[in-house]
Amino acid sequence: MDNIGAMRERIRLATRQVTRDSLGGEEETWSLSNSIWAKVEYLTTGSDERFSSDRKVSLTAANFTIRNRSVSIGQQIEYRGDRYNIESILPQHANAYLLIETRKVEPQ
């Protein structure tokens, strides 16, 4: 990353946690990290639209660049009230930064 000033957006990492309730059922919760500075790049000038089960679904892909830290697939990124599933994590610039490729989570 040539320009640290490009990292001007605030994101948070969400980590899935599963606990058991009193009846033995699983309960899913997400814990959020402190805010992290990031560079955000949308991959298209809008959203791709696809049909899934006879329903039009929009797909938004975005890349987030952050300083190197512990991040894993299975986590999500929260950005401006939306959630993004992490699809891949690529080290950048001698492992000083991470390029995180994501897709927006659509409401159910």
JSON list of C-alpha atoms in Angstrom, two decimals:
[
{"chain": "A", "resi": 1, "resn": "MET", "atom": "CA", "xyz": [0.00, 0.00, 0.00]},
{"chain": "A", "resi": 2, "resn": "ASP", "atom": "CA", "xyz": [1.65, 3.18, -1.19]},
{"chain": "A", "resi": 3, "resn": "ASN", "atom": "CA", "xyz": [-0.70, 5.62, 0.50]},
{"chain": "A", "resi": 4, "resn": "ILE", "atom": "CA", "xyz": [-1.64, 4.96, 4.12]},
{"chain": "A", "resi": 5, "resn": "GLY", "atom": "CA", "xyz": [-4.18, 7.80, 3.81]},
{"chain": "A", "resi": 6, "resn": "ALA", "atom": "CA", "xyz": [-6.29, 5.53, 1.58]},
{"chain": "A", "resi": 7, "resn": "MET", "atom": "CA", "xyz": [-7.19, 3.56, 4.72]},
{"chain": "A", "resi": 8, "resn": "ARG", "atom": "CA", "xyz": [-9.85, 6.02, 5.87]},
{"chain": "A", "resi": 9, "resn": "GLU", "atom": "CA", "xyz": [-12.91, 3.82, 6.45]},
{"chain": "A", "resi": 10, "resn": "ARG", "atom": "CA", "xyz": [-13.78, 2.13, 9.75]},
{"chain": "A", "resi": 11, "resn": "ILE", "atom": "CA", "xyz": [-14.73, -1.56, 9.78]},
{"chain": "A", "resi": 12, "resn": "ARG", "atom": "CA", "xyz": [-15.17, -4.22, 12.45]},
{"chain": "A", "resi": 13, "resn": "LEU", "atom": "CA", "xyz": [-14.48, -7.95, 12.31]},
{"chain": "A", "resi": 14, "resn": "ALA", "atom": "CA", "xyz": [-17.33, -10.22, 13.40]},
{"chain": "A", "resi": 15, "resn": "THR", "atom": "CA", "xyz": [-16.52, -13.65, 14.84]},
{"chain": "A", "resi": 16, "resn": "ARG", "atom": "CA", "xyz": [-19.18, -16.35, 15.06]},
{"chain": "A", "resi": 17, "resn": "GLN", "atom": "CA", "xyz": [-19.68, -18.01, 18.42]},
{"chain": "A", "resi": 18, "resn": "VAL", "atom": "CA", "xyz": [-21.95, -20.98, 19.08]},
{"chain": "A", "resi": 19, "resn": "THR", "atom": "CA", "xyz": [-23.22, -21.76, 22.58]},
{"chain": "A", "resi": 20, "resn": "ARG", "atom": "CA", "xyz": [-25.62, -24.39, 23.87]},
{"chain": "A", "resi": 21, "resn": "ASP", "atom": "CA", "xyz": [-28.88, -23.40, 25.49]},
{"chain": "A", "resi": 22, "resn": "SER", "atom": "CA", "xyz": [-30.43, -25.23, 28.47]},
{"chain": "A", "resi": 23, "resn": "LEU", "atom": "CA", "xyz": [-32.14, -27.74, 26.15]},
{"chain": "A", "resi": 24, "resn": "GLY", "atom": "CA", "xyz": [-28.94, -28.56, 24.25]},
{"chain": "A", "resi": 25, "resn": "GLY", "atom": "CA", "xyz": [-29.78, -26.53, 21.14]},
{"chain": "A", "resi": 26, "resn": "GLU", "atom": "CA", "xyz": [-27.21, -24.35, 19.47]},
{"chain": "A", "resi": 27, "resn": "GLU", "atom": "CA", "xyz": [-27.42, -20.59, 19.70]},
{"chain": "A", "resi": 28, "resn": "GLU", "atom": "CA", "xyz": [-25.36, -18.46, 17.30]},
{"chain": "A", "resi": 29, "resn": "THR", "atom": "CA", "xyz": [-24.04, -15.03, 18.23]},
{"chain": "A", "resi": 30, "resn": "TRP", "atom": "CA", "xyz": [-21.48, -12.72, 16.64]},
{"chain": "A", "resi": 31, "resn": "SER", "atom": "CA", "xyz": [-18.88, -10.79, 18.63]},
{"chain": "A", "resi": 32, "resn": "LEU", "atom": "CA", "xyz": [-17.43, -7.61, 17.12]},
{"chain": "A", "resi": 33, "resn": "SER", "atom": "CA", "xyz": [-13.84, -6.38, 17.29]},
{"chain": "A", "resi": 34, "resn": "ASN", "atom": "CA", "xyz": [-12.81, -2.82, 17.95]},
{"chain": "A", "resi": 35, "resn": "SER", "atom": "CA", "xyz": [-12.95, -0.64, 14.84]},
{"chain": "A", "resi": 36, "resn": "ILE", "atom": "CA", "xyz": [-10.14, -1.03, 12.31]},
{"chain": "A", "resi": 37, "resn": "TRP", "atom": "CA", "xyz": [-8.94, 1.42, 9.65]},
{"chain": "A", "resi": 38, "resn": "ALA", "atom": "CA", "xyz": [-9.40, 0.01, 6.14]},
{"chain": "A", "resi": 39, "resn": "LYS", "atom": "CA", "xyz": [-9.31, 0.86, 2.47]},
{"chain": "A", "resi": 40, "resn": "VAL", "atom": "CA", "xyz": [-12.58, -0.20, 0.79]},
{"chain": "A", "resi": 41, "resn": "GLU", "atom": "CA", "xyz": [-12.92, -0.94, -2.92]},
{"chain": "A", "resi": 42, "resn": "TYR", "atom": "CA", "xyz": [-16.11, -2.15, -4.57]},
{"chain": "A", "resi": 43, "resn": "LEU", "atom": "CA", "xyz": [-15.38, -4.48, -7.47]},
{"chain": "A", "resi": 44, "resn": "THR", "atom": "CA", "xyz": [-18.28, -3.43, -9.67]},
{"chain": "A", "resi": 45, "resn": "THR", "atom": "CA", "xyz": [-20.08, -0.15, -10.27]},
{"chain": "A", "resi": 46, "resn": "GLY", "atom": "CA", "xyz": [-23.24, -1.60, -8.82]},
{"chain": "A", "resi": 47, "resn": "SER", "atom": "CA", "xyz": [-24.24, -5.13, -8.02]},
{"chain": "A", "resi": 48, "resn": "ASP", "atom": "CA", "xyz": [-24.42, -8.28, -10.05]},
{"chain": "A", "resi": 49, "resn": "GLU", "atom": "CA", "xyz": [-27.93, -9.68, -10.04]},
{"chain": "A", "resi": 50, "resn": "ARG", "atom": "CA", "xyz": [-28.63, -13.38, -10.16]},
{"chain": "A", "resi": 51, "resn": "PHE", "atom": "CA", "xyz": [-31.70, -15.57, -9.79]},
{"chain": "A", "resi": 52, "resn": "SER", "atom": "CA", "xyz": [-31.77, -18.01, -6.90]},
{"chain": "A", "resi": 53, "resn": "SER", "atom": "CA", "xyz": [-34.88, -20.12, -6.29]},
{"chain": "A", "resi": 54, "resn": "ASP", "atom": "CA", "xyz": [-36.88, -17.90, -8.66]},
{"chain": "A", "resi": 55, "resn": "ARG", "atom": "CA", "xyz": [-35.87, -14.82, -6.66]},
{"chain": "A", "resi": 56, "resn": "LYS", "atom": "CA", "xyz": [-33.63, -12.05, -7.91]},
{"chain": "A", "resi": 57, "resn": "VAL", "atom": "CA", "xyz": [-30.62, -11.69, -5.60]},
{"chain": "A", "resi": 58, "resn": "SER", "atom": "CA", "xyz": [-28.06, -8.91, -5.82]},
{"chain": "A", "resi": 59, "resn": "LEU", "atom": "CA", "xyz": [-24.43, -9.77, -5.17]},
{"chain": "A", "resi": 60, "resn": "THR", "atom": "CA", "xyz": [-22.04, -7.06, -4.05]},
{"chain": "A", "resi": 61, "resn": "ALA", "atom": "CA", "xyz": [-18.32, -7.79, -3.89]},
{"chain": "A", "resi": 62, "resn": "ALA", "atom": "CA", "xyz": [-15.86, -5.59, -2.03]},
{"chain": "A", "resi": 63, "resn": "ASN", "atom": "CA", "xyz": [-12.18, -5.71, -1.13]},
{"chain": "A", "resi": 64, "resn": "PHE", "atom": "CA", "xyz": [-10.96, -4.45, 2.24]},
{"chain": "A", "resi": 65, "resn": "THR", "atom": "CA", "xyz": [-7.28, -3.69, 2.86]},
{"chain": "A", "resi": 66, "resn": "ILE", "atom": "CA", "xyz": [-6.13, -3.56, 6.49]},
{"chain": "A", "resi": 67, "resn": "ARG", "atom": "CA", "xyz": [-2.86, -3.73, 8.39]},
{"chain": "A", "resi": 68, "resn": "ASN", "atom": "CA", "xyz": [-1.79, -7.31, 9.06]},
{"chain": "A", "resi": 69, "resn": "ARG", "atom": "CA", "xyz": [-3.63, -8.91, 11.98]},
{"chain": "A", "resi": 70, "resn": "SER", "atom": "CA", "xyz": [-5.35, -12.19, 12.79]},
{"chain": "A", "resi": 71, "resn": "VAL", "atom": "CA", "xyz": [-8.22, -12.68, 10.33]},
{"chain": "A", "resi": 72, "resn": "SER", "atom": "CA", "xyz": [-9.76, -15.93, 9.12]},
{"chain": "A", "resi": 73, "resn": "ILE", "atom": "CA", "xyz": [-12.29, -17.20, 6.63]},
{"chain": "A", "resi": 74, "resn": "GLY", "atom": "CA", "xyz": [-15.54, -17.72, 8.51]},
{"chain": "A", "resi": 75, "resn": "GLN", "atom": "CA", "xyz": [-15.40, -14.26, 10.02]},
{"chain": "A", "resi": 76, "resn": "GLN", "atom": "CA", "xyz": [-17.40, -11.38, 8.60]},
{"chain": "A", "resi": 77, "resn": "ILE", "atom": "CA", "xyz": [-16.71, -7.69, 8.14]},
{"chain": "A", "resi": 78, "resn": "GLU", "atom": "CA", "xyz": [-19.20, -5.10, 9.33]},
{"chain": "A", "resi": 79, "resn": "TYR", "atom": "CA", "xyz": [-19.07, -1.90, 7.27]},
{"chain": "A", "resi": 80, "resn": "ARG", "atom": "CA", "xyz": [-21.64, 0.91, 7.29]},
{"chain": "A", "resi": 81, "resn": "GLY", "atom": "CA", "xyz": [-24.31, -1.32, 8.79]},
{"chain": "A", "resi": 82, "resn": "ASP", "atom": "CA", "xyz": [-23.83, -4.15, 6.28]},
{"chain": "A", "resi": 83, "resn": "ARG", "atom": "CA", "xyz": [-22.11, -7.51, 6.73]},
{"chain": "A", "resi": 84, "resn": "TYR", "atom": "CA", "xyz": [-19.66, -9.08, 4.26]},
{"chain": "A", "resi": 85, "resn": "ASN", "atom": "CA", "xyz": [-18.56, -12.74, 4.24]},
{"chain": "A", "resi": 86, "resn": "ILE", "atom": "CA", "xyz": [-14.80, -13.15, 3.97]},
{"chain": "A", "resi": 87, "resn": "GLU", "atom": "CA", "xyz": [-13.98, -15.29, 0.93]},
{"chain": "A", "resi": 88, "resn": "SER", "atom": "CA", "xyz": [-10.19, -14.98, 0.77]},
{"chain": "A", "resi": 89, "resn": "ILE", "atom": "CA", "xyz": [-7.29, -13.29, 2.56]},
{"chain": "A", "resi": 90, "resn": "LEU", "atom": "CA", "xyz": [-4.22, -12.29, 0.57]},
{"chain": "A", "resi": 91, "resn": "PRO", "atom": "CA", "xyz": [-1.01, -10.92, 2.14]},
{"chain": "A", "resi": 92, "resn": "GLN", "atom": "CA", "xyz": [0.23, -7.69, 0.52]},
{"chain": "A", "resi": 93, "resn": "HIS", "atom": "CA", "xyz": [3.46, -5.67, 0.60]},
{"chain": "A", "resi": 94, "resn": "ALA", "atom": "CA", "xyz": [5.77, -8.08, 2.46]},
{"chain": "A", "resi": 95, "resn": "ASN", "atom": "CA", "xyz": [2.93, -9.18, 4.77]},
{"chain": "A", "resi": 96, "resn": "ALA", "atom": "CA", "xyz": [2.43, -5.67, 6.17]},
{"chain": "A", "resi": 97, "resn": "TYR", "atom": "CA", "xyz": [-1.17, -5.56, 4.90]},
{"chain": "A", "resi": 98, "resn": "LEU", "atom": "CA", "xyz": [-3.99, -7.97, 4.11]},
{"chain": "A", "resi": 99, "resn": "LEU", "atom": "CA", "xyz": [-6.30, -7.77, 1.11]},
{"chain": "A", "resi": 100, "resn": "ILE", "atom": "CA", "xyz": [-9.61, -9.33, 2.15]},
{"chain": "A", "resi": 101, "resn": "GLU", "atom": "CA", "xyz": [-12.01, -10.34, -0.63]},
{"chain": "A", "resi": 102, "resn": "THR", "atom": "CA", "xyz": [-15.66, -10.39, 0.43]},
{"chain": "A", "resi": 103, "resn": "ARG", "atom": "CA", "xyz": [-19.29, -10.68, -0.69]},
{"chain": "A", "resi": 104, "resn": "LYS", "atom": "CA", "xyz": [-22.13, -8.81, 0.97]},
{"chain": "A", "resi": 105, "resn": "VAL", "atom": "CA", "xyz": [-24.47, -10.85, 3.16]},
{"chain": "A", "resi": 106, "resn": "GLU", "atom": "CA", "xyz": [-28.03, -10.35, 1.96]},
{"chain": "A", "resi": 107, "resn": "PRO", "atom": "CA", "xyz": [-30.85, -10.27, 4.51]},
{"chain": "A", "resi": 108, "resn": "GLN", "atom": "CA", "xyz": [-32.87, -13.47, 4.71]}
]
